[in-house]
Coordinates of C-alpha atoms in Angstrom, one line a residue:
Chain A
M582 CA 0.0 0.2 -0.1
L583 CA 1.3 3.6 -0.6
T584 CA 0.3 6.8 1.3
I585 CA -0.3 9.6 -0.7
K586 CA -0.4 13.4 0.0
R587 CA -2.9 15.3 -1.6
L588 CA -4.0 19.3 -1.8
D589 CA -7.5 19.9 -0.2
L590 CA -10.2 22.4 -0.6
D591 CA -8.5 25.0 1.9
D592 CA -5.1 24.6 -0.2
A593 CA -6.9 25.3 -3.3
R594 CA -8.6 28.6 -1.9
V595 CA -5.5 29.7 -0.9
M596 CA -3.7 29.5 -4.4
I597 CA -6.9 30.6 -6.1
K598 CA -7.2 33.8 -3.8
A599 CA -3.4 34.7 -4.5
A600 CA -3.5 34.1 -8.3
T601 CA -6.5 36.2 -8.7
E602 CA -4.9 39.0 -6.7
K603 CA -1.9 38.7 -9.2
A604 CA -4.2 38.6 -12.2
N605 CA -6.2 41.7 -10.9
A606 CA -2.6 43.6 -10.4
L607 CA -2.0 42.5 -14.3
G608 CA -5.3 43.6 -15.0
V609 CA -6.4 40.7 -16.9
A610 CA -9.3 38.5 -16.4
M611 CA -8.4 34.7 -15.9
C612 CA -9.4 31.4 -14.7
I613 CA -7.6 29.5 -12.1
A614 CA -8.2 25.7 -11.4
V615 CA -6.4 23.6 -8.8
V616 CA -6.3 20.0 -9.1
D617 CA -5.3 17.1 -7.1
D618 CA -2.5 14.7 -7.8
S619 CA -4.3 12.7 -10.3
G620 CA -5.7 15.4 -12.1
F621 CA -9.2 15.9 -10.8
L622 CA -10.6 19.5 -9.8
I623 CA -10.8 20.5 -6.5
A624 CA -11.6 24.4 -7.0
F625 CA -11.8 26.6 -10.0
E626 CA -12.9 30.1 -10.5
R627 CA -13.5 32.4 -13.3
I628 CA -12.9 36.2 -13.1
N629 CA -15.7 38.1 -14.4
G630 CA -14.9 38.7 -18.1
C631 CA -12.6 35.9 -18.7
K632 CA -12.9 34.3 -22.4
A633 CA -14.9 31.2 -22.4
L634 CA -11.8 28.9 -23.9
S635 CA -9.8 29.7 -20.6
T636 CA -12.6 27.6 -18.6
H637 CA -11.2 24.6 -20.5
L638 CA -7.4 25.6 -20.9
A639 CA -7.1 26.4 -16.9
Q640 CA -8.4 22.8 -16.1
D641 CA -6.2 21.1 -19.1
K642 CA -3.2 22.9 -17.7
A643 CA -3.5 21.9 -14.2
F644 CA -4.6 18.3 -15.1
T645 CA -1.3 18.0 -17.5
A646 CA 1.1 19.3 -14.7
A647 CA -0.6 16.9 -12.1
I648 CA -0.4 13.8 -14.1
S649 CA 2.9 14.4 -15.7
R650 CA 4.6 16.0 -12.5
K651 CA 6.1 18.9 -14.8
S652 CA 4.9 22.3 -15.8
T653 CA 3.3 22.9 -19.0
E654 CA 6.1 25.5 -19.8
A655 CA 8.9 22.5 -19.3
H656 CA 6.5 20.3 -21.7
N657 CA 6.5 23.2 -24.2
A658 CA 10.2 23.2 -24.4
A659 CA 10.7 19.4 -24.4
C660 CA 8.2 19.2 -27.2
Q661 CA 9.8 21.1 -29.8
P662 CA 10.1 19.8 -33.4
G663 CA 13.1 17.6 -33.7
N664 CA 12.6 16.2 -30.1
L665 CA 11.4 12.9 -29.4
A666 CA 8.7 14.2 -27.2
N667 CA 7.3 16.5 -30.0
G668 CA 3.5 15.7 -30.4
M669 CA 2.8 14.8 -26.7
N670 CA -0.2 17.0 -26.8
T671 CA -2.5 14.8 -28.6
A672 CA -2.4 12.6 -25.8
M673 CA -5.2 12.2 -23.0
G674 CA -8.0 13.1 -25.5
G675 CA -6.1 16.2 -26.7
R676 CA -6.2 17.4 -22.9
F677 CA -2.4 17.2 -22.7
S678 CA -1.4 21.0 -22.8
L679 CA 1.9 22.5 -23.9
V680 CA 0.6 25.9 -23.2
G681 CA 2.7 27.7 -20.3
G682 CA 0.6 28.1 -17.1
G683 CA 0.2 24.7 -15.4
V684 CA 2.4 24.2 -12.5
P685 CA 2.7 21.0 -10.2
V686 CA 2.8 21.6 -6.5
V687 CA 5.5 19.7 -4.7
V688 CA 5.8 19.1 -0.8
D689 CA 9.0 17.6 0.4
G690 CA 9.5 16.0 -3.0
E691 CA 6.1 14.7 -3.4
F692 CA 3.8 16.0 -5.9
V693 CA 0.4 16.6 -4.3
G694 CA -1.6 18.7 -7.1
A695 CA -1.2 21.3 -9.7
I696 CA -2.5 24.8 -10.6
G697 CA -3.6 25.9 -14.0
V698 CA -4.2 29.5 -15.2
S699 CA -5.4 30.8 -18.5
G700 CA -6.5 34.1 -19.6
G701 CA -3.5 35.8 -20.4
K702 CA -0.4 35.8 -22.2
P703 CA 1.1 32.3 -21.2
E704 CA 4.0 34.6 -19.5
E705 CA 1.3 36.1 -17.4
D706 CA -0.7 32.7 -16.6
I707 CA 2.7 31.5 -15.3
Q708 CA 3.2 34.6 -12.9
C709 CA -0.3 34.0 -11.5
A710 CA 0.3 30.1 -11.1
D711 CA 3.7 30.7 -9.5
A712 CA 1.9 33.4 -7.3
G713 CA -0.8 31.2 -6.3
I714 CA 1.9 28.5 -5.2
A715 CA 4.0 31.1 -3.4
A716 CA 1.2 32.1 -1.2
W717 CA 0.2 28.5 -0.6
E718 CA 4.1 27.9 0.4
A719 CA 4.3 31.0 2.5
R720 CA 1.0 30.1 4.7
S721 CA 1.4 29.8 8.4
Chain B
M515 CA -28.0 42.1 -31.5
L516 CA -29.2 40.3 -28.4
T517 CA -28.8 41.2 -24.8
I518 CA -28.0 38.3 -22.4
K519 CA -28.0 38.2 -18.6
R520 CA -25.4 35.9 -17.2
L521 CA -24.4 34.9 -13.6
D522 CA -21.1 36.2 -12.4
L523 CA -18.5 35.0 -10.0
D524 CA -20.3 36.4 -7.0
D525 CA -23.6 34.8 -7.8
A526 CA -21.8 31.5 -8.2
R527 CA -20.0 31.7 -5.1
V528 CA -23.3 32.4 -3.2
M529 CA -24.7 29.2 -4.5
I530 CA -22.0 26.9 -3.8
K531 CA -21.8 28.3 -0.2
A532 CA -25.5 27.3 0.1
A533 CA -25.1 24.0 -1.5
T534 CA -22.0 23.3 0.4
E535 CA -23.9 23.9 3.4
K536 CA -26.8 21.7 2.7
A537 CA -24.3 19.0 1.6
N538 CA -22.8 19.2 4.9
A539 CA -26.2 19.0 6.7
L540 CA -26.9 15.7 4.7
G541 CA -23.3 14.7 6.0
V542 CA -22.5 14.0 2.1
A543 CA -19.0 15.1 0.6
M544 CA -20.4 16.8 -2.9
C545 CA -18.9 18.6 -6.0
I546 CA -20.7 21.7 -6.7
A547 CA -20.2 23.6 -10.2
V548 CA -21.8 26.7 -11.4
V549 CA -21.9 27.4 -15.3
D550 CA -22.9 30.5 -17.3
D551 CA -25.6 30.5 -19.7
S552 CA -23.8 28.5 -22.2
G553 CA -22.6 25.9 -20.0
F554 CA -19.0 27.4 -19.6
L555 CA -17.8 26.9 -15.9
I556 CA -17.8 30.1 -13.5
A557 CA -16.7 28.2 -10.1
F558 CA -16.5 24.8 -8.7
E559 CA -15.5 23.3 -5.5
R560 CA -15.1 19.7 -4.3
I561 CA -15.7 19.3 -0.6
N562 CA -13.0 17.1 1.0
G563 CA -13.4 13.4 0.4
C564 CA -15.7 13.7 -2.6
K565 CA -15.2 10.9 -5.2
A566 CA -13.3 11.7 -8.1
L567 CA -16.2 10.8 -10.8
S568 CA -18.4 13.8 -9.1
T569 CA -15.7 16.3 -10.2
H570 CA -16.9 15.5 -13.9
L571 CA -20.4 14.8 -13.1
A572 CA -21.2 18.1 -11.4
Q573 CA -19.6 19.9 -14.5
D574 CA -21.8 17.8 -16.9
K575 CA -25.0 18.2 -14.9
A576 CA -24.7 22.3 -14.7
F577 CA -23.5 21.9 -18.5
T578 CA -26.6 20.0 -19.5
A579 CA -29.2 22.3 -17.5
A580 CA -27.6 25.3 -18.9
I581 CA -27.5 24.9 -22.6
S582 CA -30.9 22.7 -22.5
R583 CA -32.5 25.3 -20.0
K584 CA -34.3 22.0 -18.3
S585 CA -33.2 20.2 -15.3
T586 CA -31.3 16.9 -15.7
E587 CA -34.1 15.4 -13.6
A588 CA -36.7 16.5 -16.3
H589 CA -34.5 15.4 -19.0
N590 CA -34.4 11.8 -17.0
A591 CA -38.0 11.6 -17.0
A592 CA -38.5 12.7 -20.5
C593 CA -35.8 10.1 -21.9
Q594 CA -37.4 7.3 -20.5
P595 CA -37.4 3.9 -23.0
G596 CA -40.4 4.4 -25.4
N597 CA -40.3 8.3 -25.4
L598 CA -38.7 9.9 -28.7
A599 CA -36.2 11.7 -26.4
N600 CA -34.7 8.5 -25.3
G601 CA -30.9 8.2 -25.9
M602 CA -30.4 11.8 -25.7
N603 CA -27.5 11.4 -23.2
T604 CA -25.0 10.4 -25.9
A605 CA -25.1 14.1 -27.3
M606 CA -22.3 16.7 -26.6
G607 CA -19.7 13.9 -26.6
G608 CA -21.5 11.9 -23.8
R609 CA -21.7 15.2 -21.5
F610 CA -25.4 15.4 -21.8
S611 CA -26.4 14.1 -18.5
L612 CA -29.8 12.5 -17.6
V613 CA -28.8 12.1 -13.8
G614 CA -30.6 14.4 -11.5
G615 CA -28.9 17.4 -9.9
G616 CA -28.3 19.9 -12.8
V617 CA -30.9 22.5 -12.6
P618 CA -31.1 25.9 -14.6
V619 CA -31.2 29.5 -13.1
V620 CA -33.8 31.6 -14.3
V621 CA -34.3 35.3 -13.8
D622 CA -37.5 36.9 -15.1
G623 CA -38.0 34.2 -17.5
E624 CA -34.5 34.4 -18.8
F625 CA -32.1 31.4 -18.3
V626 CA -28.8 33.0 -17.0
G627 CA -26.9 29.9 -16.1
A628 CA -27.0 26.6 -14.0
I629 CA -25.8 24.7 -11.0
G630 CA -24.8 21.0 -11.0
V631 CA -24.2 18.9 -7.7
S632 CA -22.6 15.4 -7.5
G633 CA -21.6 13.2 -4.8
G634 CA -24.7 11.7 -2.9
K635 CA -27.7 9.9 -4.4
P636 CA -29.4 12.1 -7.2
E637 CA -32.2 13.1 -4.8
E638 CA -29.5 14.5 -2.3
D639 CA -27.9 16.4 -5.2
I640 CA -31.3 17.9 -6.4
Q641 CA -31.6 18.9 -2.8
C642 CA -28.2 20.7 -2.5
A643 CA -28.8 22.3 -6.1
D644 CA -31.9 23.6 -4.9
A645 CA -30.5 25.1 -1.8
G646 CA -28.1 26.7 -3.8
I647 CA -30.5 28.6 -6.0
A648 CA -32.8 29.4 -3.3
A649 CA -30.2 31.1 -1.2
W650 CA -29.1 32.9 -4.4
E651 CA -32.7 34.1 -5.0
A652 CA -33.0 35.2 -1.4
R653 CA -30.0 37.1 -1.3
S654 CA -30.3 41.0 -0.7
Chain C
M1390 CA -24.9 39.5 -12.8
L1391 CA -23.5 40.1 -16.0
T1392 CA -25.0 41.6 -19.1
I1393 CA -23.8 40.2 -22.6
K1394 CA -24.2 41.4 -26.2
R1395 CA -24.7 38.7 -28.6
L1396 CA -25.3 38.6 -32.5
D1397 CA -28.8 37.4 -33.5
L1398 CA -29.9 35.8 -36.7
D1399 CA -30.6 39.0 -38.7
D1400 CA -26.6 39.9 -38.0
A1401 CA -25.5 36.6 -39.0
R1402 CA -27.7 36.8 -42.2
V1403 CA -25.9 40.1 -43.1
M1404 CA -22.7 38.4 -42.5
I1405 CA -23.1 35.2 -44.5
K1406 CA -24.5 37.3 -47.5
A1407 CA -21.7 39.5 -47.8
A1408 CA -19.3 36.5 -47.3
T1409 CA -20.8 34.6 -49.9
E1410 CA -20.8 37.6 -52.4
K1411 CA -17.1 37.8 -51.7
A1412 CA -16.6 33.8 -52.4
N1413 CA -18.5 34.1 -55.6
A1414 CA -16.2 36.9 -56.7
L1415 CA -13.1 34.6 -55.8
G1416 CA -14.9 31.8 -57.8
V1417 CA -14.6 29.5 -54.7
A1418 CA -17.4 27.1 -53.2
M1419 CA -17.2 28.1 -49.4
C1420 CA -18.8 27.4 -46.0
I1421 CA -19.7 30.3 -43.8
A1422 CA -20.6 29.7 -40.1
V1423 CA -21.4 32.5 -37.6
V1424 CA -21.6 31.8 -34.1
D1425 CA -22.2 33.5 -30.8
D1426 CA -20.2 34.8 -28.2
S1427 CA -19.8 31.2 -26.6
G1428 CA -19.3 29.7 -29.7
F1429 CA -22.7 28.2 -30.5
L1430 CA -24.0 28.2 -34.2
I1431 CA -26.4 31.0 -35.3
A1432 CA -26.5 30.1 -38.9
F1433 CA -24.5 28.4 -41.6
E1434 CA -24.6 28.2 -45.2
R1435 CA -22.7 25.9 -47.8
I1436 CA -22.5 27.3 -51.4
N1437 CA -23.2 24.6 -53.6
G1438 CA -20.1 22.2 -54.5
C1439 CA -18.0 23.1 -51.5
K1440 CA -16.2 20.0 -50.3
A1441 CA -17.5 18.2 -47.3
L1442 CA -14.5 18.7 -44.9
S1443 CA -15.5 22.9 -44.8
T1444 CA -18.8 22.1 -43.3
H1445 CA -16.9 21.2 -39.9
L1446 CA -13.8 23.5 -40.5
A1447 CA -15.8 26.7 -40.9
Q1448 CA -17.7 25.9 -37.7
D1449 CA -14.4 25.0 -35.9
K1450 CA -12.8 28.3 -36.9
A1451 CA -15.8 30.4 -35.8
F1452 CA -16.1 28.5 -32.6
T1453 CA -12.2 29.0 -31.7
A1454 CA -12.4 32.7 -32.8
A1455 CA -15.5 33.3 -30.4
I1456 CA -14.3 31.5 -27.3
S1457 CA -10.7 32.8 -27.7
R1458 CA -11.7 36.4 -28.7
K1459 CA -8.6 36.3 -31.1
S1460 CA -8.7 35.3 -35.0
T1461 CA -7.4 31.8 -36.1
E1462 CA -4.9 33.5 -38.2
A1463 CA -3.3 35.2 -35.0
H1464 CA -3.5 32.0 -33.2
N1465 CA -1.7 30.3 -35.9
A1466 CA 1.1 33.0 -35.8
A1467 CA 1.2 32.7 -31.8
C1468 CA 1.4 29.0 -32.1
Q1469 CA 4.6 28.5 -33.8
P1470 CA 7.4 26.1 -32.2
G1471 CA 9.2 28.0 -29.8
N1472 CA 6.4 30.0 -28.3
L1473 CA 4.6 29.3 -25.2
A1474 CA 1.2 28.6 -27.0
N1475 CA 2.6 25.9 -29.2
G1476 CA 0.4 22.8 -29.4
M1477 CA -2.8 24.6 -28.2
N1478 CA -4.7 23.0 -31.2
T1479 CA -5.3 19.8 -29.7
A1480 CA -7.6 21.6 -27.1
M1481 CA -11.5 21.5 -27.1
G1482 CA -11.4 17.9 -28.3
G1483 CA -9.2 19.2 -31.3
R1484 CA -11.7 21.8 -32.5
F1485 CA -9.4 24.6 -31.7
S1486 CA -8.4 25.7 -35.0
L1487 CA -5.2 27.3 -36.2
V1488 CA -6.4 27.6 -39.7
G1489 CA -6.9 31.2 -40.9
G1490 CA -10.5 32.3 -41.7
G1491 CA -12.1 32.3 -38.2
V1492 CA -12.6 36.0 -36.9
P1493 CA -14.3 37.3 -33.8
V1494 CA -16.8 40.0 -34.1
V1495 CA -16.5 42.9 -31.5
V1496 CA -18.8 46.0 -30.9
D1497 CA -17.3 48.7 -28.6
G1498 CA -14.9 46.3 -27.2
E1499 CA -17.0 43.6 -26.4
F1500 CA -16.9 39.8 -28.3
V1501 CA -20.2 39.3 -29.4
G1502 CA -19.7 36.4 -31.7
A1503 CA -17.4 35.3 -34.7
I1504 CA -17.6 34.2 -38.4
G1505 CA -15.5 31.2 -39.7
V1506 CA -15.0 30.4 -43.4
S1507 CA -13.7 27.5 -45.2
G1508 CA -13.3 26.1 -48.7
G1509 CA -10.6 28.0 -50.5
K1510 CA -6.9 28.7 -49.1
P1511 CA -6.7 30.5 -46.0
E1512 CA -6.0 33.6 -47.4
E1513 CA -9.0 33.5 -49.3
D1514 CA -11.3 32.2 -46.4
I1515 CA -9.9 35.1 -44.3
Q1516 CA -10.8 37.6 -47.0
C1517 CA -14.5 36.2 -47.1
A1518 CA -14.5 36.5 -43.3
D1519 CA -13.6 39.9 -43.3
A1520 CA -15.7 40.9 -46.2
G1521 CA -18.8 39.5 -43.8
I1522 CA -17.7 41.7 -40.8
A1523 CA -17.2 44.8 -43.0
A1524 CA -20.5 44.6 -44.6
W1525 CA -22.3 44.0 -41.0
E1526 CA -20.3 46.9 -39.5
A1527 CA -21.1 48.9 -42.5
R1528 CA -25.1 48.2 -42.3
S1529 CA -27.3 51.2 -41.4
Chain D
M1387 CA -3.6 18.6 3.1
L1388 CA -5.3 15.1 2.6
T1389 CA -3.6 11.6 3.1
I1390 CA -4.6 9.0 0.7
K1391 CA -4.2 5.1 0.9
R1392 CA -3.3 3.7 -2.6
L1393 CA -2.7 0.3 -3.8
D1394 CA 0.8 -0.4 -4.9
L1395 CA 2.2 -3.0 -7.3
D1396 CA 2.4 -5.7 -4.9
D1397 CA -1.2 -5.5 -4.0
A1398 CA -2.1 -5.6 -7.9
R1399 CA -0.2 -8.7 -8.4
V1400 CA -2.0 -10.6 -5.6
M1401 CA -5.1 -9.7 -7.0
I1402 CA -4.3 -10.5 -10.6
K1403 CA -3.1 -13.8 -9.5
A1404 CA -6.1 -14.7 -7.5
A1405 CA -8.5 -13.8 -10.3
T1406 CA -6.3 -15.7 -13.0
E1407 CA -6.9 -18.6 -11.0
K1408 CA -10.7 -18.5 -10.7
A1409 CA -10.7 -17.5 -14.6
N1410 CA -8.6 -20.8 -15.2
A1411 CA -11.0 -22.6 -12.9
L1412 CA -13.8 -21.3 -14.9
G1413 CA -12.4 -22.2 -18.0
V1414 CA -12.4 -18.6 -19.6
A1415 CA -9.6 -16.5 -21.0
M1416 CA -10.1 -13.0 -19.4
C1417 CA -8.3 -9.7 -18.7
I1418 CA -7.8 -8.3 -15.4
A1419 CA -6.8 -4.8 -14.6
V1420 CA -6.0 -3.1 -11.0
V1421 CA -6.2 0.7 -10.9
D1422 CA -5.3 3.1 -8.0
D1423 CA -7.9 5.2 -6.4
S1424 CA -8.2 7.7 -9.1
G1425 CA -8.7 5.1 -11.9
F1426 CA -5.1 5.1 -13.4
L1427 CA -3.7 1.5 -14.1
I1428 CA -1.5 -0.1 -11.8
A1429 CA -1.3 -3.5 -13.3
F1430 CA -2.8 -5.6 -16.2
E1431 CA -2.5 -9.0 -17.6
R1432 CA -4.7 -10.8 -20.5
I1433 CA -4.9 -14.5 -20.3
N1434 CA -4.0 -16.0 -23.4
G1435 CA -6.6 -16.1 -26.0
C1436 CA -8.9 -13.4 -24.4
K1437 CA -10.9 -11.1 -26.9
A1438 CA -9.6 -7.8 -27.9
L1439 CA -12.6 -5.9 -26.4
S1440 CA -11.8 -7.0 -23.0
T1441 CA -8.6 -5.2 -23.1
H1442 CA -10.6 -2.1 -22.7
L1443 CA -13.6 -3.0 -21.0
A1444 CA -11.5 -4.6 -18.0
Q1445 CA -10.0 -1.2 -17.7
D1446 CA -13.2 0.7 -18.0
K1447 CA -14.9 -1.2 -15.2
A1448 CA -11.9 -0.8 -12.8
F1449 CA -11.8 3.0 -13.7
T1450 CA -15.6 3.5 -13.0
A1451 CA -15.4 1.4 -9.7
A1452 CA -12.5 3.6 -8.4
I1453 CA -13.6 6.9 -9.2
S1454 CA -17.2 6.2 -8.4
R1455 CA -16.8 3.9 -5.3
K1456 CA -19.3 1.7 -6.3
S1457 CA -19.3 -1.8 -8.1
T1458 CA -20.5 -1.4 -11.9
E1459 CA -23.1 -4.2 -10.8
A1460 CA -24.3 -1.6 -8.2
H1461 CA -24.4 1.0 -11.0
N1462 CA -26.1 -1.4 -13.4
A1463 CA -28.9 -1.9 -10.9
A1464 CA -29.4 1.8 -10.1
C1465 CA -29.3 3.0 -13.8
Q1466 CA -32.2 1.1 -14.7
P1467 CA -34.8 3.1 -16.6
G1468 CA -37.2 5.2 -14.0
N1469 CA -34.1 5.8 -11.8
L1470 CA -32.5 9.3 -11.6
A1471 CA -29.4 7.7 -12.1
N1472 CA -30.3 6.1 -15.3
G1473 CA -28.1 7.4 -18.5
M1474 CA -25.1 7.8 -16.4
N1475 CA -22.9 5.5 -18.7
T1476 CA -22.3 8.2 -21.3
A1477 CA -20.2 10.0 -18.8
M1478 CA -16.6 10.2 -19.0
G1479 CA -16.2 10.0 -22.4
G1480 CA -18.3 6.5 -22.2
R1481 CA -15.9 4.9 -20.2
F1482 CA -18.5 4.8 -17.3
S1483 CA -19.3 1.2 -17.4
L1484 CA -22.5 -0.4 -16.1
V1485 CA -21.2 -3.9 -16.9
G1486 CA -20.8 -6.2 -13.9
G1487 CA -17.0 -7.1 -13.1
G1488 CA -15.4 -3.6 -11.6
V1489 CA -15.3 -3.8 -7.9
P1490 CA -13.8 -1.0 -5.6
V1491 CA -11.1 -2.2 -3.0
V1492 CA -11.8 -0.8 0.4
V1493 CA -9.5 -0.7 3.3
D1494 CA -10.8 0.5 6.6
G1495 CA -13.7 2.5 4.9
E1496 CA -11.1 4.1 2.6
F1497 CA -11.2 3.5 -1.3
V1498 CA -7.8 2.6 -2.5
G1499 CA -8.3 1.2 -5.7
A1500 CA -10.4 -1.2 -7.9
I1501 CA -10.2 -4.0 -9.9
G1502 CA -11.9 -4.8 -13.3
V1503 CA -12.3 -8.4 -14.8
S1504 CA -13.8 -9.1 -18.6
G1505 CA -13.8 -12.0 -20.7
G1506 CA -16.7 -14.2 -19.5
K1507 CA -20.3 -13.5 -18.7
P1508 CA -20.5 -10.6 -16.2
E1509 CA -21.3 -13.2 -13.6
E1510 CA -18.2 -14.8 -14.2
D1511 CA -16.3 -11.5 -14.1
I1512 CA -17.6 -10.6 -11.1
Q1513 CA -16.6 -14.0 -9.3
C1514 CA -13.0 -13.5 -10.7
A1515 CA -13.1 -9.9 -9.2
D1516 CA -14.2 -10.9 -6.0
A1517 CA -11.9 -13.7 -5.9
G1518 CA -8.9 -11.2 -6.4
I1519 CA -10.1 -9.1 -3.7
A1520 CA -10.5 -12.0 -1.2
A1521 CA -7.2 -13.1 -1.8
W1522 CA -5.6 -9.7 -1.4
E1523 CA -7.7 -9.2 1.8
A1524 CA -6.6 -12.6 3.2
R1525 CA -2.8 -11.9 2.7
S1526 CA -0.6 -12.1 5.7

């Protein structure tokens, strides 16, 4: 038997709150999704005005980061043409996302879930995802 | 041009909070999803301990109720064998749900979104969805 | 509650008529789809002789432009290898289109729907989509 | 943070061995899949001669039992016409299985995974799944 650590609803709320504050600071309406270690959704919020696509992309990014234990940004770099990982994004019914903004959450080397953000440029989405994780790590 | 009313994030939070209180009163861990008039997710929460399936079913139920403007309970009744609507649940890539617990939200005759709840028996899920809508309608 | 503007059937007819005239001028049989702000179809016409694929592609292009609030041509440019958005086309069950010819419709900064055209070369499809929107904007 | 128990590879091997012995006793070539608490595969074996369909069905049954925390046999009974759960089998892209032979594995009230068996009649599949779990529970 294995024993697994997994994010809970309070953890997800802390991350969503901080990611939302960062999105507001950037002035971009975003969607933020937090999933467990197996990619199943724990909590999600769409800032008013965020485009419909992001409701799916935020979830797909978080899903990808959780089940692969790697950020979507890192996958993007690894999946360039000429690399043997190129084309991996058709996996999982096409939900495997190479778009920056999905980041795994790690505790003592164990992968416990992931956050996915969509709505801005990938660089902005990554900033919000990182802000969510940083706030959660800094919680007392 | 048409002008459409649509639930916003504050609306969704009110519904999720009330549906969660009902679920806690019933002693069942549930997932609650609130979607806009076109079925795109606005907010979602999974009560700690809720089974993984419900993370999808809650969204599917809300999606179905929103885009069809009818509760999944009503669809269930209409889709019985022998009825010409039977089999409709394969639509929308199989996301069309006949399982009770998806309820549209109506304001002055206009469909503005939907709530979907999963985790208990369908009868319990319906109670939580109704509690979410009732609290939202009663808000000042 | 949010208030959203959305294209209606008359709007869609104006765009399809103008896009069809442009397609006829180019001598290419095309499909033209107009969708609402959430990507759901409002009106669609296939010029006699247009290939079967285009009945789907025109809808996918319009769908993509609507839910992402960006033209498929712009997505194509942004999704090149080396960009953090590369690979996004597997999203939405593969319906996310990078093929030029899907253009969002904007009124006073608000995204109210989109047009998608398929049947010719992407450059021709884009001309027809633009012609549809231009005629609609110029209507009295 | 939550702490979750999950089957490991040794657990899965014990179940597959016992389910295989039961299948051999019945004289039916079967597939046996064991998945974790979130429905992801841990181990799988196809007895020589088992039909191709069963390689998918065994996984779908185990997946369904794991993420829903209920046997596929119980779902079959609950999803009869007239019940509010009727039609649930189109969920999860159609992988949600109502066919007997998927059984969750429970330890001290916690759902830690599931076994799915396919190849014989559902009644035979269920016998093999139960044999797998019984042997695992009886291990020292």
